[in-house]
Short mmCIF file of C-alpha atoms in Angstrom, two decimals:
data_model
loop_
_atom_site.label_atom_id
_atom_site.label_comp_id
_atom_site.label_asym_id
_atom_site.label_seq_id
_atom_site.Cartn_x
_atom_site.Cartn_y
_atom_site.Cartn_z
CA MET A 1 24.74 30.39 3.25
CA THR A 2 26.44 31.95 0.23
CA ASP A 3 29.45 29.67 0.77
CA VAL A 4 27.14 26.63 0.88
CA ALA A 5 25.46 27.73 -2.35
CA ARG A 6 28.81 28.20 -4.10
CA LEU A 7 30.12 24.78 -2.99
CA ALA A 8 26.89 22.99 -3.95
CA GLY A 9 26.61 24.83 -7.28
CA VAL A 10 23.12 26.14 -6.56
CA SER A 11 21.50 29.47 -5.83
CA HIS A 12 21.20 31.12 -2.42
CA GLN A 13 17.42 30.66 -2.69
CA THR A 14 17.82 26.89 -3.20
CA VAL A 15 19.90 26.61 -0.03
CA SER A 16 17.17 28.52 1.80
CA ARG A 17 14.51 26.16 0.46
CA VAL A 18 16.47 23.11 1.62
CA LEU A 19 16.96 24.60 5.09
CA ASN A 20 13.26 25.39 5.34
CA GLY A 21 12.13 21.93 4.21
CA HIS A 22 10.45 23.25 1.05
CA PRO A 23 8.99 20.34 -0.97
CA ASN A 24 9.84 21.80 -4.39
CA VAL A 25 13.51 20.81 -4.38
CA ARG A 26 14.85 17.81 -6.32
CA GLU A 27 16.18 15.09 -4.03
CA GLN A 28 19.57 15.07 -5.78
CA THR A 29 19.88 18.83 -5.24
CA ARG A 30 18.80 18.49 -1.61
CA LEU A 31 21.49 15.87 -0.98
CA ARG A 32 24.15 18.04 -2.65
CA VAL A 33 23.21 21.03 -0.49
CA ARG A 34 23.22 18.87 2.65
CA ALA A 35 26.68 17.54 1.76
CA ALA A 36 27.96 21.11 1.37
CA ILE A 37 26.44 22.07 4.71
CA ASP A 38 28.19 19.15 6.39
CA GLU A 39 31.51 19.86 4.71
CA LEU A 40 31.50 23.53 5.71
CA GLY A 41 30.06 22.93 9.17
CA TYR A 42 27.39 25.55 8.44
CA ARG A 43 24.87 26.26 11.20
CA PRO A 44 21.99 28.68 10.62
CA ASN A 45 21.71 31.66 12.95
CA ARG A 46 18.16 31.12 14.11
CA ALA A 47 17.73 34.59 15.58
CA ALA A 48 18.93 36.20 12.35
CA ARG A 49 16.66 33.99 10.26
CA THR A 50 13.67 34.90 12.39
CA LEU A 51 14.44 38.61 11.94
CA ALA A 52 15.00 38.21 8.20
CA THR A 53 11.94 36.09 7.48
CA GLY A 54 9.60 37.26 10.21
CA ARG A 55 9.03 33.61 11.04
CA SER A 56 10.18 31.46 13.95
CA GLN A 57 12.19 28.27 13.43
CA LEU A 58 10.25 26.64 16.26
CA LEU A 59 7.29 24.31 15.76
CA GLY A 60 4.89 23.27 18.50
CA VAL A 61 3.39 19.84 19.03
CA VAL A 62 0.45 18.96 21.26
CA ALA A 63 0.59 15.23 21.99
CA PRO A 64 -1.13 12.76 24.31
CA ASN A 65 0.99 11.75 27.29
CA SER A 66 1.18 8.19 26.05
CA THR A 67 3.73 5.47 25.38
CA LEU A 68 1.41 3.72 22.90
CA PHE A 69 3.28 2.73 19.76
CA GLY A 70 1.30 4.87 17.30
CA PRO A 71 1.40 8.30 19.01
CA ALA A 72 4.96 7.79 20.28
CA SER A 73 6.21 6.77 16.83
CA LEU A 74 4.46 9.70 15.17
CA LEU A 75 6.03 12.16 17.60
CA ALA A 76 9.54 10.72 17.20
CA ALA A 77 9.26 10.72 13.40
CA PHE A 78 8.01 14.32 13.31
CA GLU A 79 10.81 15.57 15.56
CA LEU A 80 13.34 13.92 13.25
CA ALA A 81 11.75 15.33 10.08
CA ALA A 82 11.53 18.83 11.54
CA GLY A 83 15.15 18.73 12.72
CA THR A 84 16.31 17.65 9.27
CA ALA A 85 14.48 20.68 7.83
CA GLY A 86 16.19 23.02 10.30
CA PHE A 87 13.37 23.43 12.80
CA SER A 88 13.29 22.87 16.54
CA VAL A 89 10.26 21.23 18.12
CA SER A 90 8.59 22.11 21.41
CA VAL A 91 6.36 19.32 22.70
CA ARG A 92 3.50 19.89 25.14
CA ARG A 93 2.10 16.62 26.43
CA VAL A 94 -1.43 16.47 27.83
CA GLY A 95 -2.87 13.81 30.08
CA VAL A 96 -6.36 14.11 28.60
CA LEU A 97 -7.18 15.25 25.07
CA ASP A 98 -10.05 17.51 26.09
CA ARG A 99 -11.01 21.12 25.38
CA ARG A 100 -9.23 22.68 28.35
CA SER A 101 -5.97 20.72 28.07
CA ILE A 102 -5.57 21.29 24.34
CA ALA A 103 -6.48 24.98 24.60
CA GLU A 104 -3.86 25.49 27.32
CA ALA A 105 -1.22 23.64 25.29
CA VAL A 106 -1.98 25.71 22.17
CA GLU A 107 -1.73 28.95 24.17
CA HIS A 108 1.59 27.78 25.59
CA HIS A 109 2.95 27.32 22.07
CA ARG A 110 1.57 30.67 20.92
CA ASP A 111 3.34 32.34 23.85
CA GLN A 112 6.55 30.75 22.54
CA ARG A 113 5.91 32.36 19.14
CA VAL A 114 6.02 29.05 17.28
CA ALA A 115 5.66 29.18 13.50
CA GLY A 116 2.97 26.49 13.49
CA ILE A 117 1.39 23.78 15.60
CA VAL A 118 0.79 20.05 15.11
CA VAL A 119 -1.92 18.42 17.23
CA ILE A 120 -1.83 14.63 17.54
CA ALA A 121 -5.53 14.12 18.23
CA PRO A 122 -6.56 10.47 17.94
CA THR A 123 -9.66 10.67 20.17
CA ALA A 124 -13.13 12.18 19.79
CA SER A 125 -12.68 14.31 22.92
CA ALA A 126 -10.24 16.57 21.04
CA ASN A 127 -12.76 17.78 18.47
CA GLU A 128 -14.30 20.60 20.49
CA ALA A 129 -10.91 22.09 21.33
CA LEU A 130 -9.68 21.91 17.74
CA ALA A 131 -12.72 23.87 16.58
CA GLU A 132 -11.80 26.73 18.91
CA ILE A 133 -8.19 27.25 17.77
CA PRO A 134 -8.00 30.71 16.09
CA ALA A 135 -8.07 30.48 12.29
CA ALA A 136 -4.92 32.60 12.05
CA VAL A 137 -2.83 29.91 13.79
CA PRO A 138 -1.26 27.45 11.28
CA VAL A 139 -2.39 24.05 12.58
CA VAL A 140 -2.24 20.52 11.20
CA THR A 141 -4.00 17.65 12.94
CA VAL A 142 -2.52 14.15 12.88
CA ASP A 143 -4.72 11.07 13.34
CA GLY A 144 -7.73 13.30 13.92
CA ASP A 145 -11.36 12.97 12.92
CA PRO A 146 -11.38 12.00 9.21
CA MET A 147 -14.79 13.67 8.87
CA ARG A 148 -13.64 17.13 10.02
CA ARG A 149 -12.94 19.72 7.35
CA THR A 150 -9.52 20.73 8.58
CA ALA A 151 -5.84 20.27 7.76
CA LEU A 152 -5.34 16.59 8.47
CA VAL A 153 -2.73 13.89 7.94
CA THR A 154 -3.70 10.35 8.83
CA VAL A 155 -3.43 6.71 7.86
CA ASP A 156 -6.33 5.08 6.03
CA GLN A 157 -7.40 2.84 8.89
CA GLU A 158 -10.37 1.47 7.00
CA ALA A 159 -8.23 0.38 4.04
CA GLY A 160 -5.74 -1.30 6.36
CA ALA A 161 -8.46 -3.20 8.20
CA MET A 162 -10.03 -4.28 4.92
CA ALA A 163 -6.68 -5.63 3.71
CA ALA A 164 -6.23 -7.59 6.95
CA THR A 165 -9.74 -9.05 6.84
CA ARG A 166 -9.60 -9.93 3.15
CA HIS A 167 -6.27 -11.68 3.69
CA LEU A 168 -7.91 -13.95 6.26
CA LEU A 169 -10.95 -14.58 4.08
CA GLU A 170 -8.74 -15.38 1.08
CA ALA A 171 -6.94 -17.97 3.21
CA GLY A 172 -10.27 -19.82 3.32
CA HIS A 173 -11.85 -18.68 6.60
CA ARG A 174 -15.65 -18.34 6.52
CA THR A 175 -15.60 -15.24 8.72
CA VAL A 176 -13.23 -13.13 10.82
CA TRP A 177 -13.65 -12.06 14.43
CA HIS A 178 -12.38 -8.66 15.56
CA ILE A 179 -10.86 -7.42 18.83
CA SER A 180 -11.29 -3.65 18.67
CA GLY A 181 -9.49 -0.76 20.31
CA PRO A 182 -11.24 1.88 22.47
CA SER A 183 -14.42 3.16 20.82
CA ASP A 184 -13.48 6.84 21.26
CA TRP A 185 -10.31 6.46 19.14
CA PHE A 186 -10.68 7.34 15.45
CA ASP A 187 -8.14 4.64 14.55
CA ALA A 188 -10.19 1.97 16.31
CA ALA A 189 -13.46 3.12 14.74
CA GLY A 190 -11.89 3.14 11.28
CA ARG A 191 -10.56 -0.38 11.73
CA VAL A 192 -14.00 -1.62 12.80
CA ARG A 193 -15.53 -0.04 9.69
CA GLY A 194 -12.95 -1.63 7.42
CA TRP A 195 -13.34 -5.07 9.02
CA ARG A 196 -17.13 -4.94 8.74
CA ARG A 197 -17.07 -3.63 5.17
CA ALA A 198 -14.73 -6.39 4.01
CA LEU A 199 -16.98 -9.06 5.54
CA GLU A 200 -20.15 -7.56 4.08
CA GLU A 201 -18.62 -7.23 0.61
CA ALA A 202 -17.60 -10.90 0.78
CA GLY A 203 -21.07 -11.97 1.91
CA ALA A 204 -19.57 -13.35 5.13
CA GLU A 205 -21.23 -13.43 8.54
CA VAL A 206 -20.34 -10.39 10.69
CA PRO A 207 -19.64 -11.59 14.27
CA PRO A 208 -20.07 -9.26 17.25
CA VAL A 209 -17.12 -6.97 17.93
CA ALA A 210 -15.03 -7.91 20.97
CA PRO A 211 -14.29 -4.50 22.57
CA ALA A 212 -10.98 -3.91 24.34
CA ASP A 213 -8.33 -1.27 24.94
CA TRP A 214 -4.91 -1.25 23.24
CA SER A 215 -3.06 -3.48 25.73
CA ALA A 216 -1.72 -7.02 25.56
CA ALA A 217 -3.60 -7.70 28.80
CA ALA A 218 -6.90 -6.84 27.10
CA GLY A 219 -5.98 -9.08 24.17
CA TYR A 220 -5.26 -11.89 26.60
CA ARG A 221 -8.57 -11.49 28.44
CA THR A 222 -10.55 -11.39 25.21
CA GLY A 223 -8.47 -14.24 23.82
CA GLN A 224 -9.42 -16.45 26.75
CA MET A 225 -13.06 -16.08 25.69
CA LEU A 226 -12.43 -16.57 21.96
CA ALA A 227 -10.19 -19.59 22.60
CA ARG A 228 -13.18 -21.43 24.11
CA MET A 229 -15.21 -20.96 20.91
CA PRO A 230 -14.41 -23.64 18.30
CA GLU A 231 -16.12 -21.61 15.57
CA VAL A 232 -13.42 -18.93 15.90
CA THR A 233 -10.77 -19.73 13.27
CA ALA A 234 -9.61 -16.22 12.29
CA VAL A 235 -9.11 -13.03 14.32
CA PHE A 236 -8.15 -9.52 13.26
CA ALA A 237 -6.75 -7.66 16.30
CA ALA A 238 -6.86 -3.85 16.22
CA ASN A 239 -3.18 -3.62 17.15
CA ASP A 240 -0.18 -5.89 17.63
CA HIS A 241 -0.26 -5.73 21.43
CA LEU A 242 -3.82 -7.06 21.44
CA ALA A 243 -2.63 -9.79 19.07
CA LEU A 244 0.22 -10.65 21.45
CA GLY A 245 -2.19 -11.23 24.34
CA LEU A 246 -4.45 -13.23 22.03
CA LEU A 247 -1.55 -15.49 21.00
CA ARG A 248 -0.79 -16.33 24.61
CA ALA A 249 -4.44 -17.09 25.39
CA MET A 250 -4.70 -19.41 22.39
CA HIS A 251 -1.47 -21.18 23.40
CA GLU A 252 -2.71 -21.74 26.96
CA ARG A 253 -5.96 -23.25 25.66
CA GLY A 254 -4.06 -25.61 23.36
CA ARG A 255 -5.17 -23.90 20.13
CA SER A 256 -2.27 -23.50 17.75
CA VAL A 257 -1.64 -20.43 15.60
CA PRO A 258 -1.99 -20.68 12.65
CA GLY A 259 -3.00 -24.37 12.70
CA ASP A 260 -6.30 -23.81 14.54
CA VAL A 261 -6.63 -20.02 14.52
CA SER A 262 -5.16 -17.43 12.15
CA VAL A 263 -4.30 -13.97 13.53
CA VAL A 264 -3.56 -10.58 11.94
CA GLY A 265 -2.57 -7.45 13.88
CA PHE A 266 -2.09 -3.78 13.07
CA ASP A 267 0.93 -1.41 13.48
CA ASP A 268 3.88 -3.74 12.80
CA VAL A 269 5.65 -3.00 16.07
CA PRO A 270 9.36 -3.88 15.99
CA GLU A 271 8.72 -7.04 18.04
CA ALA A 272 5.96 -8.38 15.72
CA ALA A 273 8.44 -10.34 13.60
CA TYR A 274 9.62 -12.13 16.76
CA TYR A 275 6.25 -13.17 18.19
CA THR A 276 5.49 -16.90 18.26
CA PRO A 277 4.55 -17.28 15.48
CA PRO A 278 5.82 -14.16 13.67
CA LEU A 279 2.78 -11.94 13.21
CA THR A 280 1.12 -10.97 9.96
CA THR A 281 0.14 -7.34 10.45
CA VAL A 282 -0.62 -3.99 8.82
CA ARG A 283 2.18 -1.42 8.69
CA ALA A 284 1.70 2.34 8.76
CA ASP A 285 4.69 4.37 7.54
CA PHE A 286 5.16 6.91 10.34
CA ASP A 287 8.11 8.53 8.58
CA GLU A 288 5.83 9.29 5.64
CA VAL A 289 3.14 10.62 7.98
CA ALA A 290 5.70 12.91 9.61
CA THR A 291 7.04 14.19 6.28
CA GLU A 292 3.56 14.92 4.94
CA THR A 293 2.64 16.65 8.19
CA LEU A 294 5.71 18.86 8.10
CA GLN A 295 5.24 19.81 4.45
CA LEU A 296 1.56 20.61 4.95
CA LEU A 297 2.29 22.69 8.04
CA LEU A 298 5.10 24.65 6.36
CA LYS A 299 2.85 25.33 3.38
CA ARG A 300 0.26 26.80 5.70
CA VAL A 301 2.94 28.84 7.48
CA THR A 302 4.37 30.16 4.22
CA ASP A 303 1.18 30.70 2.22
CA GLY A 304 -1.16 31.59 5.07
CA ASP A 305 -3.59 28.96 3.82
CA THR A 306 -6.33 28.20 6.36
CA GLY A 307 -8.57 25.98 4.22
CA PRO A 308 -9.04 22.23 4.63
CA ALA A 309 -6.30 19.98 3.28
CA ARG A 310 -6.01 16.23 3.64
CA ARG A 311 -3.25 13.66 3.31
CA ILE A 312 -4.64 10.13 3.68
CA LEU A 313 -1.85 7.54 3.52
CA THR A 314 -2.46 3.88 2.69
CA PRO A 315 -0.84 1.26 4.98
CA THR A 316 0.58 -2.04 3.74
CA LEU A 317 -0.04 -5.64 4.73
CA VAL A 318 3.08 -7.43 6.01
CA GLU A 319 2.68 -11.19 5.56
CA ARG A 320 4.40 -13.51 8.01
CA VAL A 321 3.30 -16.93 9.26
CA SER A 322 0.36 -16.35 11.63
CA VAL A 323 -2.18 -16.97 8.83
CA ALA A 324 -3.02 -20.30 7.21
CA ALA A 325 -6.00 -22.14 5.76
CA PRO A 326 -8.49 -23.29 8.43
CA GLY A 327 -7.80 -26.71 9.93
CA ARG A 328 -4.37 -26.94 8.38
#
């Protein structure tokens, strides 16, 4: 580490901060230290660092056993961010986000002597278990209940849904229909709130929510119903897979998108730009979520802070060609 510091022209403490992912390091300095590490082929001795600092270089993650785009992208981004900061990640996947499963996963990580734990907890069923995690354990929740007073990093689902709905209203549509995700998901509930709030603020009629899950099949089934309703000219789908199923249903019923019906999704999956037509959608920056999560967790590990802390990140609207004025 001393050799790295000498080559980079910084102090030993600065090298340590870079290796530990400390946020208070200038980006130019961080890059210089990383270049010196690469040039010298330096690899930290994790056992020695644990003895010297009294802190493990292992972080635990409790994640739903899911291939859904959001949770899977969050997990991949966090593993990358942690690895860049010099930490290893142990992932414990659970089939159901309930009290027993989460408690067992947390105890597994504590047995491994992890420095801190991240819980990806997008459903209401996780709340009871999160409340029972000992206060001494550094924990950050991702995509959890935005109303809980805990350490939380999440995307502002309501703001994203409002942006999507307003975009459709500004295109000239009198109202916007909504295909929602599962009601027990905080993301889905937030998107419903944002959709409804945007309509109410615009003085537009609020249609009934069309409930679904997160799948393209559910979007297709709901789309078959909406395609039969000539008054439906604009739809905000709670994710891009629902939008994909909706697009097929509209095509089969002879309703063109965006000529007859405009559609906006949420997530900006990699395939969204290649849908027919390319999908206007809302993008959450999962790399930013991962970085904020890591920094918040390491702060709690280092400072021993157990109070509530929140990082609410605003998503962005990505405009493509699935939205047009009604009856274009």
